[in-house]
mmCIF file of C-alpha atoms in Angstrom:
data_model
loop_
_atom_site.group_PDB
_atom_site.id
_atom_site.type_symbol
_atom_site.label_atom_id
_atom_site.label_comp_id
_atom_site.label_asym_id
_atom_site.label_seq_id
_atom_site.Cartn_x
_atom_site.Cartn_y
_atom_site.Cartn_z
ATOM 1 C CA UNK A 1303 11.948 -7.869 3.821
ATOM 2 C CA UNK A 1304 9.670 -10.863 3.566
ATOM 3 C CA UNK A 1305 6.632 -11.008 0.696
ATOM 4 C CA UNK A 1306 3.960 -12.764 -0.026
ATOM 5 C CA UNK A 1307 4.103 -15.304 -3.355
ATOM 6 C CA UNK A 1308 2.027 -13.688 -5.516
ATOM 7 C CA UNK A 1309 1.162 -14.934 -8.771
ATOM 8 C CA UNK A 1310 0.819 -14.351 -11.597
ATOM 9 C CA UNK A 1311 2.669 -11.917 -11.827
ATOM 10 C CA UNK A 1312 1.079 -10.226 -15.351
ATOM 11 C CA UNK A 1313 -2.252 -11.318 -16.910
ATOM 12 C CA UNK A 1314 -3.312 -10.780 -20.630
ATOM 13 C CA UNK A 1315 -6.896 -11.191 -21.129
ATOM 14 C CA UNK A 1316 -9.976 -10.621 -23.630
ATOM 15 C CA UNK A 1317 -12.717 -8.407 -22.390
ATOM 16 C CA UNK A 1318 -15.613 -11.013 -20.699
ATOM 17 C CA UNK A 1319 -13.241 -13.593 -19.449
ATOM 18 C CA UNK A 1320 -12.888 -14.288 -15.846
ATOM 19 C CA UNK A 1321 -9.691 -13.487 -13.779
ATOM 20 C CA UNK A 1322 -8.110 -15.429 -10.800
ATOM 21 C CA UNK A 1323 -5.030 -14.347 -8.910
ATOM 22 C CA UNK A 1324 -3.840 -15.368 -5.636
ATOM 23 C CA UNK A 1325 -1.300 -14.741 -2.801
ATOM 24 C CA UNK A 1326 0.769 -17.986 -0.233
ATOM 25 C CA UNK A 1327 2.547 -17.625 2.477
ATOM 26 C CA UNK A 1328 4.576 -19.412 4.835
ATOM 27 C CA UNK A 1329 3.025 -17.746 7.312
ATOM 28 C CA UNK A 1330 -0.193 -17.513 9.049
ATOM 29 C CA UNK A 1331 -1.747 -14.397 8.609
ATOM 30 C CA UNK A 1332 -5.007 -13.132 10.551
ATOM 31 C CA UNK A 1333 -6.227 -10.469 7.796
ATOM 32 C CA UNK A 1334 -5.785 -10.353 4.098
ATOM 33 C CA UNK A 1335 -6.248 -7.307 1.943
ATOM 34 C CA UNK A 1336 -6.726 -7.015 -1.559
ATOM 35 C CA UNK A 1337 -5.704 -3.307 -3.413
ATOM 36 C CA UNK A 1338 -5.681 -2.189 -6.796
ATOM 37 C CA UNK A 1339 -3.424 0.677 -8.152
ATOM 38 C CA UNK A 1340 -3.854 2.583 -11.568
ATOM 39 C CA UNK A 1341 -1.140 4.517 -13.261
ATOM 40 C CA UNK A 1342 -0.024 7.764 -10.914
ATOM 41 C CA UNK A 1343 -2.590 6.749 -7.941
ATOM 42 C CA UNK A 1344 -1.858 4.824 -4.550
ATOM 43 C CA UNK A 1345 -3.340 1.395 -3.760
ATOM 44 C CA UNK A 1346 -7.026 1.379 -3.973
ATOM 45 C CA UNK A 1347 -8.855 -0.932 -1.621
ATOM 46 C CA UNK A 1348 -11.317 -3.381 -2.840
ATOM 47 C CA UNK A 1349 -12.075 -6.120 -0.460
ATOM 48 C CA UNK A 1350 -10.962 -7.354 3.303
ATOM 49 C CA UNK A 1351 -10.756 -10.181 4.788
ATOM 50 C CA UNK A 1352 -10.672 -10.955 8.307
ATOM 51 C CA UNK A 1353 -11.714 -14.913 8.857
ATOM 52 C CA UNK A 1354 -10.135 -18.107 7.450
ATOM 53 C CA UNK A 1355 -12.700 -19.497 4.942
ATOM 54 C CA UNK A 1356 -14.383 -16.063 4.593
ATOM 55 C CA UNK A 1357 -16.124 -15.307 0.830
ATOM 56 C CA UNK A 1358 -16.246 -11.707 0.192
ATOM 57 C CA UNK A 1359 -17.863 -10.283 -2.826
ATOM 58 C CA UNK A 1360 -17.924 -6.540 -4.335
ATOM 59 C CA UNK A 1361 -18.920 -6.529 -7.731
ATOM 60 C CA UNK A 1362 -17.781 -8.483 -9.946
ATOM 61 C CA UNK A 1363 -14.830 -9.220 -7.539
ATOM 62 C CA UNK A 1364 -14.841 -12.227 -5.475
ATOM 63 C CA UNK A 1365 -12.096 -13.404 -2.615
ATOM 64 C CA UNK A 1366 -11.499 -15.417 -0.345
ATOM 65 C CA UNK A 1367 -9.088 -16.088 2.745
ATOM 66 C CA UNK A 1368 -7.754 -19.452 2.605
ATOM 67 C CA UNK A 1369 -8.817 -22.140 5.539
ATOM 68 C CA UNK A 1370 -4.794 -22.388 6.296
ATOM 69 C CA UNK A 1371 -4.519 -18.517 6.783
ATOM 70 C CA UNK A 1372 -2.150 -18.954 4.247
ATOM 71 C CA UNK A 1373 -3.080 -18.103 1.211
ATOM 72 C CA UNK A 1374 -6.035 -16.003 -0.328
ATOM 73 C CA UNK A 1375 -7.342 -15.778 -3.854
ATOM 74 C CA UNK A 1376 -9.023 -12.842 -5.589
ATOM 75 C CA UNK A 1377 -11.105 -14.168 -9.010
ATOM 76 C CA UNK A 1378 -12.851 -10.719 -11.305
ATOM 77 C CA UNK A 1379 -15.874 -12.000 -13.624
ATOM 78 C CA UNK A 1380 -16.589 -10.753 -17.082
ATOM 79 C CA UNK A 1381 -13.311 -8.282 -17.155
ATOM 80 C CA UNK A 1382 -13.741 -4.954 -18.748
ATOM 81 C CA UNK A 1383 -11.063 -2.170 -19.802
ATOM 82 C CA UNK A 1384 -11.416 -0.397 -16.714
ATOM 83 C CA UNK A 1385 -10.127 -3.563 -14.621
ATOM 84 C CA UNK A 1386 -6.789 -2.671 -16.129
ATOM 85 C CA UNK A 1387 -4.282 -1.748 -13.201
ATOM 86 C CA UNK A 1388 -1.763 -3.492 -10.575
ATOM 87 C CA UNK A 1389 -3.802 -5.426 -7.627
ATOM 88 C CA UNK A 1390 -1.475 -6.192 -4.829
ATOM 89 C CA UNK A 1391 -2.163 -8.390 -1.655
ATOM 90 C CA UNK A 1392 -0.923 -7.840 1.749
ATOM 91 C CA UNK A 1393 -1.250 -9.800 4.795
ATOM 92 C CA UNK A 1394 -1.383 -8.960 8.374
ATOM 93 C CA UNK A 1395 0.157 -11.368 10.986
ATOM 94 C CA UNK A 1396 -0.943 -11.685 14.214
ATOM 95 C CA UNK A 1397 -1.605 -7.928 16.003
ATOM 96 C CA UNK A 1398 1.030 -6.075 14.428
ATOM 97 C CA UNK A 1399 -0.405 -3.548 12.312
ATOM 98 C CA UNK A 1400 2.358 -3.953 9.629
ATOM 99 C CA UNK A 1401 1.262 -5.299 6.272
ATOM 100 C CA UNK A 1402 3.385 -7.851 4.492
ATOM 101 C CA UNK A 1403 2.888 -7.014 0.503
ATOM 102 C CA UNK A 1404 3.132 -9.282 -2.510
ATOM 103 C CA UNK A 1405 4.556 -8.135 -5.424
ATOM 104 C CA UNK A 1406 1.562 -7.804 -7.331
ATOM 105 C CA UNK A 1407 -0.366 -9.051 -10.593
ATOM 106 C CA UNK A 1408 -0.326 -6.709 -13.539
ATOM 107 C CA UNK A 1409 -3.699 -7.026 -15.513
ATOM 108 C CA UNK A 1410 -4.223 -5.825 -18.807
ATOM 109 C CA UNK A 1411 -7.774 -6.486 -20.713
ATOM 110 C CA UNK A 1412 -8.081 -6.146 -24.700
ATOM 111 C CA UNK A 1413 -11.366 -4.632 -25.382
ATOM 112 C CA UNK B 1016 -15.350 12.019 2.600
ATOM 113 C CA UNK B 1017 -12.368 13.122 1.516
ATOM 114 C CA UNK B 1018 -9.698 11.217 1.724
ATOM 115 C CA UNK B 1019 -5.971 11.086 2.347
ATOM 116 C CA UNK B 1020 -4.582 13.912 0.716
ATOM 117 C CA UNK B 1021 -1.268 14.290 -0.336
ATOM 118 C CA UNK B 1022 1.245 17.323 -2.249
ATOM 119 C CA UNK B 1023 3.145 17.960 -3.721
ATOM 120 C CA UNK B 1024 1.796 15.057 -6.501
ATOM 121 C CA UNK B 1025 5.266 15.238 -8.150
ATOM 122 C CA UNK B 1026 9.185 16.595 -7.051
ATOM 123 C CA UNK B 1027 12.339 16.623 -9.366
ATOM 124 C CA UNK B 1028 15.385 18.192 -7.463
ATOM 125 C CA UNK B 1029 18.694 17.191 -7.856
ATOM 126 C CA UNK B 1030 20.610 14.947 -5.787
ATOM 127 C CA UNK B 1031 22.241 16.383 -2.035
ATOM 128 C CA UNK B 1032 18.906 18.635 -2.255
ATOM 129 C CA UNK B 1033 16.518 18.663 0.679
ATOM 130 C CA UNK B 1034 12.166 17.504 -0.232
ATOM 131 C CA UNK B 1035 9.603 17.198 2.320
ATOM 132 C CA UNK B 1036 6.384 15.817 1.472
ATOM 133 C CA UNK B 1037 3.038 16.594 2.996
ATOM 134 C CA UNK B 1038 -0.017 14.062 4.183
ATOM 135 C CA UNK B 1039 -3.151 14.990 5.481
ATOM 136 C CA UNK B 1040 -4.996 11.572 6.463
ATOM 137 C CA UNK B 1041 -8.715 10.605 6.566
ATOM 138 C CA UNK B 1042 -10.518 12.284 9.405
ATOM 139 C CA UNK B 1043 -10.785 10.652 12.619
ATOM 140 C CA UNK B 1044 -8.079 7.830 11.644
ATOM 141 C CA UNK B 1045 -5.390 7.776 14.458
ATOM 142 C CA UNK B 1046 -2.998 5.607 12.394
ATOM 143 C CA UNK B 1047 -0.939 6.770 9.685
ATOM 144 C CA UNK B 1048 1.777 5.447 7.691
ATOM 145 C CA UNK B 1049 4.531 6.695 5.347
ATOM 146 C CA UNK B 1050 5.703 3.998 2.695
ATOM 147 C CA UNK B 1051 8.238 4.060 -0.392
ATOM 148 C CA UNK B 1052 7.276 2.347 -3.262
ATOM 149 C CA UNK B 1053 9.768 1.220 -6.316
ATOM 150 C CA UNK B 1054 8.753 0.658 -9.853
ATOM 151 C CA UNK B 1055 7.019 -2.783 -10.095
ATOM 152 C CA UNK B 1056 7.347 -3.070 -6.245
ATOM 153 C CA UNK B 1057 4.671 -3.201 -3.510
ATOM 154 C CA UNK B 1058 4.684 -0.374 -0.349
ATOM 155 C CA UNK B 1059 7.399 -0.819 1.548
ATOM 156 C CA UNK B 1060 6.723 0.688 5.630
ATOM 157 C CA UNK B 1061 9.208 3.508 6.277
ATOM 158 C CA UNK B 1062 7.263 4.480 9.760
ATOM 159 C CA UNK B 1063 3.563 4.537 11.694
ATOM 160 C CA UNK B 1064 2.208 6.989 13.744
ATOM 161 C CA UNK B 1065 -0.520 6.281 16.432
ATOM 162 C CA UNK B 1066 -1.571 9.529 17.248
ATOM 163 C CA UNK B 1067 1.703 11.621 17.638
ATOM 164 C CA UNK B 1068 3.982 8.625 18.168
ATOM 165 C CA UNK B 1069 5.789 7.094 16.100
ATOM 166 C CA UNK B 1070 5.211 3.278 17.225
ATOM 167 C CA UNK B 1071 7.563 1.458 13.957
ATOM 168 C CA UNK B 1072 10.395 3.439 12.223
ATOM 169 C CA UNK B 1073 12.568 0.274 12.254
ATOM 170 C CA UNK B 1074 13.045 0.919 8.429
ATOM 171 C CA UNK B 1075 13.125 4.360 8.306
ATOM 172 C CA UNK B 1076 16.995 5.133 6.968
ATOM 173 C CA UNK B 1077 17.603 8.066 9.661
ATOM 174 C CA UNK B 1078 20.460 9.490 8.488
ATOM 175 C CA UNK B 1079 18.943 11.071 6.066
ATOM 176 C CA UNK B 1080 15.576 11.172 6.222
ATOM 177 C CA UNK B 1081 12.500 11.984 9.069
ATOM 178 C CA UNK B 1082 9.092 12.784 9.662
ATOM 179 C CA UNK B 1083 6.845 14.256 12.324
ATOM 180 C CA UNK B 1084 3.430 14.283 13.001
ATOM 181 C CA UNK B 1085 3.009 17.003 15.716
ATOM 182 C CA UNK B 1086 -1.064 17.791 16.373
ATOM 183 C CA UNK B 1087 -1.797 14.043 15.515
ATOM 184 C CA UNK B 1088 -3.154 14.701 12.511
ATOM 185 C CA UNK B 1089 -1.141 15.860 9.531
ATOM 186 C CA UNK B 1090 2.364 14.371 8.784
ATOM 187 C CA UNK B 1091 5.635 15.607 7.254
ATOM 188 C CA UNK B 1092 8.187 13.195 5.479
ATOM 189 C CA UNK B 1093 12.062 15.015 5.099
ATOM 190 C CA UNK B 1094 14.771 13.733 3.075
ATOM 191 C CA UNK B 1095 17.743 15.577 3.631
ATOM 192 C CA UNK B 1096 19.690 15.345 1.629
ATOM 193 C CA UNK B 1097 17.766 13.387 -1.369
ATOM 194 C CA UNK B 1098 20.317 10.638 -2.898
ATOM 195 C CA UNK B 1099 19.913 9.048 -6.341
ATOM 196 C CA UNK B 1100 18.554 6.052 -5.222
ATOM 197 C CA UNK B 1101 15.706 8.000 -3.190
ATOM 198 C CA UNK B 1102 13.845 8.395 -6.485
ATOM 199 C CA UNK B 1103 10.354 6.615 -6.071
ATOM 200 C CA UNK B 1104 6.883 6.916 -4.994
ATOM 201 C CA UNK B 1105 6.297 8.449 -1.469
ATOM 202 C CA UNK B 1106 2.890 6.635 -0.083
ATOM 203 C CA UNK B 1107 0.830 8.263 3.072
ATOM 204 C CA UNK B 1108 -2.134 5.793 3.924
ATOM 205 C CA UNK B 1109 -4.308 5.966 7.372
ATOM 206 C CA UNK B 1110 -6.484 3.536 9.159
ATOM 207 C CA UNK B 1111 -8.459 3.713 12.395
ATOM 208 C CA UNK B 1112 -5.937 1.582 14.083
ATOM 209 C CA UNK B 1113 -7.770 -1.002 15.858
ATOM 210 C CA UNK B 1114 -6.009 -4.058 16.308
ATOM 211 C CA UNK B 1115 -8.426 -6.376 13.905
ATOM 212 C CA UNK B 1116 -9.339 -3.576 11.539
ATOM 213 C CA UNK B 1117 -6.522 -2.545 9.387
ATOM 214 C CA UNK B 1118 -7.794 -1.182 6.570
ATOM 215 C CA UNK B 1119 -5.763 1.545 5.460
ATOM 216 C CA UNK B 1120 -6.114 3.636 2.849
ATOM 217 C CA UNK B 1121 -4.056 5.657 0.373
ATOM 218 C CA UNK B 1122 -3.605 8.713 -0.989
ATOM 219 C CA UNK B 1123 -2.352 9.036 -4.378
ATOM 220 C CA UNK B 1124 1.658 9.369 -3.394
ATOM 221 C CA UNK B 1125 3.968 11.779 -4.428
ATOM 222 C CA UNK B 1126 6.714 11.226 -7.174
ATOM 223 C CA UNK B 1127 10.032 12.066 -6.446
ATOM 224 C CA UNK B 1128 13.125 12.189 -9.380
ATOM 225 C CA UNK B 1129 16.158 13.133 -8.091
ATOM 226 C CA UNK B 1130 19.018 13.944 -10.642
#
């Protein structure tokens, strides 16, 4: 079925550094989603995203939807251990309900 | 609040058996969806439920396998029987099911082996 381009796929970082990720499309999407998933647990979410151009913030996790609608970016400052885990974007187009899914970005952070 | 609940949290039967898995969503969320995830995969949609309907089951293999949601509320996914290649993570997430708010959350998934 069609994905998202997500990228990169795996990340292997010192503890403190900053993290960026993001997710294109070739098509326009009207809602973005960012999740993260831990060993043995379903997708967490972390932040939504519902305008083109829309910043969103929760912690020390920062993303934005892209002004095309096709693309969005998810940046983590000053990593820690605990950021360790699978985050996954997925993309609504138009109405439908049905969320298109990259294939996600593994992080791992050395303490 | 609690929130979407799942069991069992792991399954190993052996292949031609029958499994059904269990999903209680968040309360007052309309929406709920089953989805299969492989290793190093994202969700994939097997089927949505608004209320008691199911509204998308285009990818739902239904030869073998079906679900039900009958009061609305909790959910039942059936394999029957389970196949090799059925082995994988069985997702239930829920959302309020507006149009523009699709925010669905998930429970933790159960783990299926089949041998």
């Amino acid at each position: 079925g069609q994905q998202l381009n997500q990228s990169p796929q795996s990340m292997f970082i010192q503890e403190g550094e900053d993290v960026s990720m993001n997710c294109t499309s070739s098509s326009i999407f009207n809602t973005w989603l960012w999740y993260k998933q831990e060993p043995g647990e379903g997708p967490v979410l972390l932040i939504a995203l519902y305008k083109a151009g829309e910043l969103t913030s929760n912690g020390r996790l920062t993303a934005q939807f892209g002004i095309t609608r096709k693309d969005s970016f998810l940046n983590i400052s000053a990593s820690i251990p605990s950021d360790v885990g699978i985050y996954f974007c997925a993309g609504q187009l138009g109405n439908n309900r049905k969320l298109i899914w990259g294939l996600g970005t593994s992080l791992a952070v050395n303490p | 609040e609690a929130g979407v609940v799942q069991s069992p949290r792991y399954k190993i039967i052996e292949k031609k058996q029958p499994v059904a898995f269990w999903c209680n969503p968040i309360s007052g969320h309309n929406t709920l969806y089953w989805y299969l995830q492989n290793l190093g995969q994202g969700p994939e949609l097997l089927i949505r439920y608004e209320n008691e309907e199911a509204v998308d089951d285009s990818q739902l293999p239904k030869d073998r396998f079906s679900a039900e949601r009958l009061k609305g509320v909790d959910s039942t996914l059936k394999i029957q029987p389970a196949e090799l290649g059925d082995s994988a993570v069985y997702l239930c997430a829920s959302s309020l099911g507006t149009a523009t708010l699709n925010e669905q959350f998930f429970g933790p998934g159960t783990r299926l082996t089949v041998l």
